[in-house]
Amino acid sequence: MTPAKGQSQRALAALREMIVTNRLPPGSTHLEAELAEMLGMSRTPVREAAVILAEQGLVEVRPRRGLRVLPLSARDMEEIYAILTELESLAAFEAARARPDAAALAPLRAQTEAMTAALDRGDRRGWAEADDAFHAALVALAGNRRLAGVVATMADQARRARLLTLPLRPAPYASSEDHRRLVEAIARGEAEEARSIHRAHRLSAMETLLGLLAAHGLAAV
């Protein structure tokens, strides 16, 4: 990777993290120069990162007015979760068909236990990070790079709303149990069962999130 490419990738990672953690809140507008100063780099990598973020649906680039962080409506979230549900369920199916060994399944088991441990100590952010890592590991296990790329883009869009609603929801211990059941189905090579478990898991997560947005009057996040 060239130094210039490396700078662009660093700008992309930093800006994406600021967006999904609400440091750059939805609806806010930022000039390239402002963001470049914030990141301690020139405007060129910021501009290149903004183009990618726009392609991923996180920002709108407006000539001479900088970039605007796009808010997501409840309808947007419903669409995003519909895509995540189907693609991750396909990943679960393909992972089970591949019959991964214990070493390949170890990251899934480890992140599931990390989720429970985080909830036990009252660390909702830690739970979310372990949950994200579980889903990324699941998709990676399917061995489909294009599927992984689409899922990563959708997951980035959903992450902001998930973090915002984390303090509002009951402790999600059931999510860890869903993950355990999924891992066991994959280990047995039960592809259809794995797909069914994960689809139900994702649909439940969508219903919880949309319910929280409605209950707290959050029309957009």
PDB file of C-alpha atoms in Angstrom:
ATOM      1  CA  MET A   1       0.000   0.000   0.000  1.00  0.00           C
ATOM      2  CA  THR A   2       1.369   3.436  -0.960  1.00  0.00           C
ATOM      3  CA  PRO A   3       1.670   6.156   1.711  1.00  0.00           C
ATOM      4  CA  ALA A   4      -1.126   8.144   0.020  1.00  0.00           C
ATOM      5  CA  LYS A   5      -3.398   5.098  -0.060  1.00  0.00           C
ATOM      6  CA  GLY A   6      -2.601   4.434   3.577  1.00  0.00           C
ATOM      7  CA  GLN A   7      -3.609   7.981   4.519  1.00  0.00           C
ATOM      8  CA  SER A   8      -6.907   7.594   2.685  1.00  0.00           C
ATOM      9  CA  GLN A   9      -7.620   4.311   4.468  1.00  0.00           C
ATOM     10  CA  ARG A  10      -6.824   5.887   7.831  1.00  0.00           C
ATOM     11  CA  ALA A  11      -9.116   8.813   7.062  1.00  0.00           C
ATOM     12  CA  LEU A  12     -11.872   6.414   6.010  1.00  0.00           C
ATOM     13  CA  ALA A  13     -11.586   4.325   9.175  1.00  0.00           C
ATOM     14  CA  ALA A  14     -11.464   7.377  11.446  1.00  0.00           C
ATOM     15  CA  LEU A  15     -14.421   9.146   9.830  1.00  0.00           C
ATOM     16  CA  ARG A  16     -16.517   5.980   9.750  1.00  0.00           C
ATOM     17  CA  GLU A  17     -15.868   5.449  13.459  1.00  0.00           C
ATOM     18  CA  MET A  18     -16.814   9.059  14.239  1.00  0.00           C
ATOM     19  CA  ILE A  19     -20.063   8.674  12.307  1.00  0.00           C
ATOM     20  CA  VAL A  20     -21.217   5.371  13.765  1.00  0.00           C
ATOM     21  CA  THR A  21     -20.365   6.463  17.329  1.00  0.00           C
ATOM     22  CA  ASN A  22     -22.199   9.797  16.857  1.00  0.00           C
ATOM     23  CA  ARG A  23     -19.120  11.998  17.252  1.00  0.00           C
ATOM     24  CA  LEU A  24     -20.244  13.319  13.874  1.00  0.00           C
ATOM     25  CA  PRO A  25     -24.001  13.276  14.536  1.00  0.00           C
ATOM     26  CA  PRO A  26     -26.664  12.683  11.882  1.00  0.00           C
ATOM     27  CA  GLY A  27     -27.596  15.821   9.980  1.00  0.00           C
ATOM     28  CA  SER A  28     -24.339  17.605  10.822  1.00  0.00           C
ATOM     29  CA  THR A  29     -22.281  19.241   8.058  1.00  0.00           C
ATOM     30  CA  HIS A  30     -18.492  19.377   8.002  1.00  0.00           C
ATOM     31  CA  LEU A  31     -16.000  21.052   5.672  1.00  0.00           C
ATOM     32  CA  GLU A  32     -13.050  19.079   4.326  1.00  0.00           C
ATOM     33  CA  ALA A  33     -10.634  21.499   5.985  1.00  0.00           C
ATOM     34  CA  GLU A  34     -12.332  21.034   9.368  1.00  0.00           C
ATOM     35  CA  LEU A  35     -12.134  17.249   9.138  1.00  0.00           C
ATOM     36  CA  ALA A  36      -8.557  17.328   7.873  1.00  0.00           C
ATOM     37  CA  GLU A  37      -7.508  19.431  10.857  1.00  0.00           C
ATOM     38  CA  MET A  38      -9.394  17.116  13.200  1.00  0.00           C
ATOM     39  CA  LEU A  39      -7.553  14.088  11.777  1.00  0.00           C
ATOM     40  CA  GLY A  40      -4.185  15.805  11.453  1.00  0.00           C
ATOM     41  CA  MET A  41      -3.808  15.203   7.719  1.00  0.00           C
ATOM     42  CA  SER A  42      -4.254  16.971   4.390  1.00  0.00           C
ATOM     43  CA  ARG A  43      -7.602  17.450   2.665  1.00  0.00           C
ATOM     44  CA  THR A  44      -6.905  14.951  -0.143  1.00  0.00           C
ATOM     45  CA  PRO A  45      -7.297  11.731   1.898  1.00  0.00           C
ATOM     46  CA  VAL A  46     -10.363  13.224   3.595  1.00  0.00           C
ATOM     47  CA  ARG A  47     -11.897  13.944   0.190  1.00  0.00           C
ATOM     48  CA  GLU A  48     -11.151  10.410  -1.012  1.00  0.00           C
ATOM     49  CA  ALA A  49     -12.614   8.927   2.163  1.00  0.00           C
ATOM     50  CA  ALA A  50     -15.750  11.051   1.791  1.00  0.00           C
ATOM     51  CA  VAL A  51     -16.392   9.610  -1.675  1.00  0.00           C
ATOM     52  CA  ILE A  52     -16.308   6.066  -0.270  1.00  0.00           C
ATOM     53  CA  LEU A  53     -18.512   7.002   2.692  1.00  0.00           C
ATOM     54  CA  ALA A  54     -21.025   8.501   0.257  1.00  0.00           C
ATOM     55  CA  GLU A  55     -21.044   5.261  -1.746  1.00  0.00           C
ATOM     56  CA  GLN A  56     -21.743   3.400   1.496  1.00  0.00           C
ATOM     57  CA  GLY A  57     -24.721   5.623   2.307  1.00  0.00           C
ATOM     58  CA  LEU A  58     -23.223   7.260   5.398  1.00  0.00           C
ATOM     59  CA  VAL A  59     -22.728  10.792   4.065  1.00  0.00           C
ATOM     60  CA  GLU A  60     -23.758  13.147   1.289  1.00  0.00           C
ATOM     61  CA  VAL A  61     -20.934  15.052  -0.409  1.00  0.00           C
ATOM     62  CA  ARG A  62     -21.949  18.579  -1.381  1.00  0.00           C
ATOM     63  CA  PRO A  63     -19.553  20.601  -3.578  1.00  0.00           C
ATOM     64  CA  ARG A  64     -18.041  23.580  -1.729  1.00  0.00           C
ATOM     65  CA  ARG A  65     -20.201  22.815   1.306  1.00  0.00           C
ATOM     66  CA  GLY A  66     -18.407  19.745   2.614  1.00  0.00           C
ATOM     67  CA  LEU A  67     -20.124  16.548   3.624  1.00  0.00           C
ATOM     68  CA  ARG A  68     -23.370  15.979   5.485  1.00  0.00           C
ATOM     69  CA  VAL A  69     -23.846  12.967   7.754  1.00  0.00           C
ATOM     70  CA  LEU A  70     -27.019  11.263   6.576  1.00  0.00           C
ATOM     71  CA  PRO A  71     -29.677  10.442   9.177  1.00  0.00           C
ATOM     72  CA  LEU A  72     -31.380   7.053   8.989  1.00  0.00           C
ATOM     73  CA  SER A  73     -35.147   6.739   9.348  1.00  0.00           C
ATOM     74  CA  ALA A  74     -36.986   3.775  10.823  1.00  0.00           C
ATOM     75  CA  ARG A  75     -37.779   2.734   7.254  1.00  0.00           C
ATOM     76  CA  ASP A  76     -34.069   2.888   6.399  1.00  0.00           C
ATOM     77  CA  MET A  77     -33.305   0.640   9.362  1.00  0.00           C
ATOM     78  CA  GLU A  78     -35.990  -1.820   8.316  1.00  0.00           C
ATOM     79  CA  GLU A  79     -34.457  -2.048   4.840  1.00  0.00           C
ATOM     80  CA  ILE A  80     -30.925  -2.432   6.232  1.00  0.00           C
ATOM     81  CA  TYR A  81     -31.973  -5.200   8.611  1.00  0.00           C
ATOM     82  CA  ALA A  82     -33.852  -7.003   5.844  1.00  0.00           C
ATOM     83  CA  ILE A  83     -30.622  -7.164   3.839  1.00  0.00           C
ATOM     84  CA  LEU A  84     -28.525  -8.159   6.855  1.00  0.00           C
ATOM     85  CA  THR A  85     -31.017 -10.860   7.779  1.00  0.00           C
ATOM     86  CA  GLU A  86     -30.959 -12.553   4.392  1.00  0.00           C
ATOM     87  CA  LEU A  87     -27.239 -12.244   3.705  1.00  0.00           C
ATOM     88  CA  GLU A  88     -26.079 -13.288   7.163  1.00  0.00           C
ATOM     89  CA  SER A  89     -28.543 -16.188   7.137  1.00  0.00           C
ATOM     90  CA  LEU A  90     -27.001 -17.277   3.837  1.00  0.00           C
ATOM     91  CA  ALA A  91     -23.572 -16.995   5.468  1.00  0.00           C
ATOM     92  CA  ALA A  92     -24.750 -19.237   8.316  1.00  0.00           C
ATOM     93  CA  PHE A  93     -26.042 -21.771   5.783  1.00  0.00           C
ATOM     94  CA  GLU A  94     -22.774 -21.782   3.828  1.00  0.00           C
ATOM     95  CA  ALA A  95     -20.681 -21.972   6.990  1.00  0.00           C
ATOM     96  CA  ALA A  96     -22.589 -25.056   8.147  1.00  0.00           C
ATOM     97  CA  ARG A  97     -22.240 -26.719   4.752  1.00  0.00           C
ATOM     98  CA  ALA A  98     -18.469 -26.263   4.997  1.00  0.00           C
ATOM     99  CA  ARG A  99     -18.396 -28.200   8.318  1.00  0.00           C
ATOM    100  CA  PRO A 100     -15.707 -26.022   9.966  1.00  0.00           C
ATOM    101  CA  ASP A 101     -13.473 -27.619  12.574  1.00  0.00           C
ATOM    102  CA  ALA A 102     -13.149 -26.582  16.213  1.00  0.00           C
ATOM    103  CA  ALA A 103     -10.363 -24.115  15.461  1.00  0.00           C
ATOM    104  CA  ALA A 104     -12.473 -22.328  12.843  1.00  0.00           C
ATOM    105  CA  LEU A 105     -15.408 -22.108  15.253  1.00  0.00           C
ATOM    106  CA  ALA A 106     -13.296 -20.882  18.166  1.00  0.00           C
ATOM    107  CA  PRO A 107     -13.703 -17.145  17.338  1.00  0.00           C
ATOM    108  CA  LEU A 108     -17.498 -17.527  17.312  1.00  0.00           C
ATOM    109  CA  ARG A 109     -17.487 -19.271  20.667  1.00  0.00           C
ATOM    110  CA  ALA A 110     -15.059 -16.744  22.152  1.00  0.00           C
ATOM    111  CA  GLN A 111     -17.116 -13.722  21.076  1.00  0.00           C
ATOM    112  CA  THR A 112     -20.314 -15.315  22.382  1.00  0.00           C
ATOM    113  CA  GLU A 113     -18.759 -15.751  25.816  1.00  0.00           C
ATOM    114  CA  ALA A 114     -17.341 -12.212  25.630  1.00  0.00           C
ATOM    115  CA  MET A 115     -20.878 -10.914  25.047  1.00  0.00           C
ATOM    116  CA  THR A 116     -22.177 -12.626  28.182  1.00  0.00           C
ATOM    117  CA  ALA A 117     -19.196 -11.489  30.246  1.00  0.00           C
ATOM    118  CA  ALA A 118     -19.716  -7.888  29.110  1.00  0.00           C
ATOM    119  CA  LEU A 119     -23.377  -7.963  30.169  1.00  0.00           C
ATOM    120  CA  ASP A 120     -22.452  -9.491  33.534  1.00  0.00           C
ATOM    121  CA  ARG A 121     -20.208  -6.506  34.274  1.00  0.00           C
ATOM    122  CA  GLY A 122     -22.730  -3.982  32.914  1.00  0.00           C
ATOM    123  CA  ASP A 123     -20.660  -3.090  29.850  1.00  0.00           C
ATOM    124  CA  ARG A 124     -23.173  -2.539  27.046  1.00  0.00           C
ATOM    125  CA  ARG A 125     -20.541  -1.104  24.678  1.00  0.00           C
ATOM    126  CA  GLY A 126     -18.344  -4.163  25.257  1.00  0.00           C
ATOM    127  CA  TRP A 127     -21.336  -6.377  24.486  1.00  0.00           C
ATOM    128  CA  ALA A 128     -21.931  -4.530  21.211  1.00  0.00           C
ATOM    129  CA  GLU A 129     -18.286  -4.844  20.182  1.00  0.00           C
ATOM    130  CA  ALA A 130     -18.272  -8.590  20.857  1.00  0.00           C
ATOM    131  CA  ASP A 131     -21.587  -8.960  19.017  1.00  0.00           C
ATOM    132  CA  ASP A 132     -20.192  -7.096  15.998  1.00  0.00           C
ATOM    133  CA  ALA A 133     -17.110  -9.328  16.063  1.00  0.00           C
ATOM    134  CA  PHE A 134     -19.290 -12.459  16.180  1.00  0.00           C
ATOM    135  CA  HIS A 135     -21.279 -11.412  13.128  1.00  0.00           C
ATOM    136  CA  ALA A 136     -18.124 -10.479  11.212  1.00  0.00           C
ATOM    137  CA  ALA A 137     -16.563 -13.853  12.063  1.00  0.00           C
ATOM    138  CA  LEU A 138     -19.731 -15.660  10.976  1.00  0.00           C
ATOM    139  CA  VAL A 139     -19.725 -13.974   7.584  1.00  0.00           C
ATOM    140  CA  ALA A 140     -15.992 -14.608   7.157  1.00  0.00           C
ATOM    141  CA  LEU A 141     -16.601 -18.309   7.830  1.00  0.00           C
ATOM    142  CA  ALA A 142     -18.829 -18.486   4.750  1.00  0.00           C
ATOM    143  CA  GLY A 143     -15.793 -17.679   2.590  1.00  0.00           C
ATOM    144  CA  ASN A 144     -17.597 -15.268   0.250  1.00  0.00           C
ATOM    145  CA  ARG A 145     -15.701 -11.971  -0.020  1.00  0.00           C
ATOM    146  CA  ARG A 146     -18.404 -10.141  -1.944  1.00  0.00           C
ATOM    147  CA  LEU A 147     -21.061 -11.119   0.559  1.00  0.00           C
ATOM    148  CA  ALA A 148     -18.750  -9.976   3.359  1.00  0.00           C
ATOM    149  CA  GLY A 149     -18.285  -6.592   1.677  1.00  0.00           C
ATOM    150  CA  VAL A 150     -22.007  -5.915   1.347  1.00  0.00           C
ATOM    151  CA  VAL A 151     -22.688  -7.046   4.917  1.00  0.00           C
ATOM    152  CA  ALA A 152     -19.910  -4.809   6.265  1.00  0.00           C
ATOM    153  CA  THR A 153     -21.454  -1.776   4.548  1.00  0.00           C
ATOM    154  CA  MET A 154     -24.935  -2.539   5.890  1.00  0.00           C
ATOM    155  CA  ALA A 155     -23.593  -3.250   9.375  1.00  0.00           C
ATOM    156  CA  ASP A 156     -21.821   0.121   9.461  1.00  0.00           C
ATOM    157  CA  GLN A 157     -25.115   1.840   8.658  1.00  0.00           C
ATOM    158  CA  ALA A 158     -26.964  -0.066  11.389  1.00  0.00           C
ATOM    159  CA  ARG A 159     -24.288   0.338  14.058  1.00  0.00           C
ATOM    160  CA  ARG A 160     -25.084   3.961  14.911  1.00  0.00           C
ATOM    161  CA  ALA A 161     -28.717   3.173  15.724  1.00  0.00           C
ATOM    162  CA  ARG A 162     -27.711   0.097  17.708  1.00  0.00           C
ATOM    163  CA  LEU A 163     -25.286   2.078  19.868  1.00  0.00           C
ATOM    164  CA  LEU A 164     -27.845   4.841  20.414  1.00  0.00           C
ATOM    165  CA  THR A 165     -30.508   2.408  21.626  1.00  0.00           C
ATOM    166  CA  LEU A 166     -28.228   0.160  23.718  1.00  0.00           C
ATOM    167  CA  PRO A 167     -28.985   1.938  27.026  1.00  0.00           C
ATOM    168  CA  LEU A 168     -32.720   1.762  26.305  1.00  0.00           C
ATOM    169  CA  ARG A 169     -33.078  -2.000  25.932  1.00  0.00           C
ATOM    170  CA  PRO A 170     -33.142  -4.830  28.483  1.00  0.00           C
ATOM    171  CA  ALA A 171     -29.861  -6.711  28.881  1.00  0.00           C
ATOM    172  CA  PRO A 172     -29.766  -8.848  25.700  1.00  0.00           C
ATOM    173  CA  TYR A 173     -28.711 -12.179  27.216  1.00  0.00           C
ATOM    174  CA  ALA A 174     -30.990 -13.987  24.753  1.00  0.00           C
ATOM    175  CA  SER A 175     -28.698 -12.880  21.950  1.00  0.00           C
ATOM    176  CA  SER A 176     -25.814 -14.891  23.409  1.00  0.00           C
ATOM    177  CA  GLU A 177     -28.021 -17.969  23.647  1.00  0.00           C
ATOM    178  CA  ASP A 178     -29.064 -17.543  19.996  1.00  0.00           C
ATOM    179  CA  HIS A 179     -25.394 -17.417  19.063  1.00  0.00           C
ATOM    180  CA  ARG A 180     -24.631 -20.602  21.013  1.00  0.00           C
ATOM    181  CA  ARG A 181     -27.448 -22.453  19.260  1.00  0.00           C
ATOM    182  CA  LEU A 182     -26.221 -21.183  15.906  1.00  0.00           C
ATOM    183  CA  VAL A 183     -22.636 -22.295  16.521  1.00  0.00           C
ATOM    184  CA  GLU A 184     -23.796 -25.775  17.520  1.00  0.00           C
ATOM    185  CA  ALA A 185     -25.922 -26.069  14.370  1.00  0.00           C
ATOM    186  CA  ILE A 186     -22.938 -25.028  12.244  1.00  0.00           C
ATOM    187  CA  ALA A 187     -20.697 -27.521  14.055  1.00  0.00           C
ATOM    188  CA  ARG A 188     -23.182 -30.322  13.267  1.00  0.00           C
ATOM    189  CA  GLY A 189     -23.377 -29.268   9.616  1.00  0.00           C
ATOM    190  CA  GLU A 190     -27.106 -28.500   9.916  1.00  0.00           C
ATOM    191  CA  ALA A 191     -27.236 -25.832   7.220  1.00  0.00           C
ATOM    192  CA  GLU A 192     -30.997 -25.216   7.124  1.00  0.00           C
ATOM    193  CA  GLU A 193     -31.206 -25.145  10.915  1.00  0.00           C
ATOM    194  CA  ALA A 194     -28.345 -22.650  11.056  1.00  0.00           C
ATOM    195  CA  ARG A 195     -30.074 -20.440   8.507  1.00  0.00           C
ATOM    196  CA  SER A 196     -33.380 -20.625  10.395  1.00  0.00           C
ATOM    197  CA  ILE A 197     -31.803 -19.830  13.773  1.00  0.00           C
ATOM    198  CA  HIS A 198     -29.965 -16.835  12.416  1.00  0.00           C
ATOM    199  CA  ARG A 199     -32.917 -15.464  10.478  1.00  0.00           C
ATOM    200  CA  ALA A 200     -35.081 -15.568  13.608  1.00  0.00           C
ATOM    201  CA  HIS A 201     -32.258 -13.938  15.581  1.00  0.00           C
ATOM    202  CA  ARG A 202     -31.887 -11.051  13.138  1.00  0.00           C
ATOM    203  CA  LEU A 203     -35.632 -10.503  12.781  1.00  0.00           C
ATOM    204  CA  SER A 204     -35.978 -10.329  16.561  1.00  0.00           C
ATOM    205  CA  ALA A 205     -33.164  -7.768  16.711  1.00  0.00           C
ATOM    206  CA  MET A 206     -34.894  -5.679  14.044  1.00  0.00           C
ATOM    207  CA  GLU A 207     -38.209  -5.737  15.895  1.00  0.00           C
ATOM    208  CA  THR A 208     -36.487  -4.700  19.127  1.00  0.00           C
ATOM    209  CA  LEU A 209     -34.656  -1.821  17.470  1.00  0.00           C
ATOM    210  CA  LEU A 210     -37.672  -0.508  15.577  1.00  0.00           C
ATOM    211  CA  GLY A 211     -39.781  -0.771  18.728  1.00  0.00           C
ATOM    212  CA  LEU A 212     -37.266   1.289  20.690  1.00  0.00           C
ATOM    213  CA  LEU A 213     -37.089   3.950  17.980  1.00  0.00           C
ATOM    214  CA  ALA A 214     -40.888   4.239  17.970  1.00  0.00           C
ATOM    215  CA  ALA A 215     -41.254   4.163  21.760  1.00  0.00           C
ATOM    216  CA  HIS A 216     -38.747   6.968  22.255  1.00  0.00           C
ATOM    217  CA  GLY A 217     -39.917   9.107  19.335  1.00  0.00           C
ATOM    218  CA  LEU A 218     -36.683   8.721  17.390  1.00  0.00           C
ATOM    219  CA  ALA A 219     -37.867   9.369  13.847  1.00  0.00           C
ATOM    220  CA  ALA A 220     -34.287   9.383  12.556  1.00  0.00           C
ATOM    221  CA  VAL A 221     -30.864   8.519  13.961  1.00  0.00           C
TER     222      VAL A 221
END
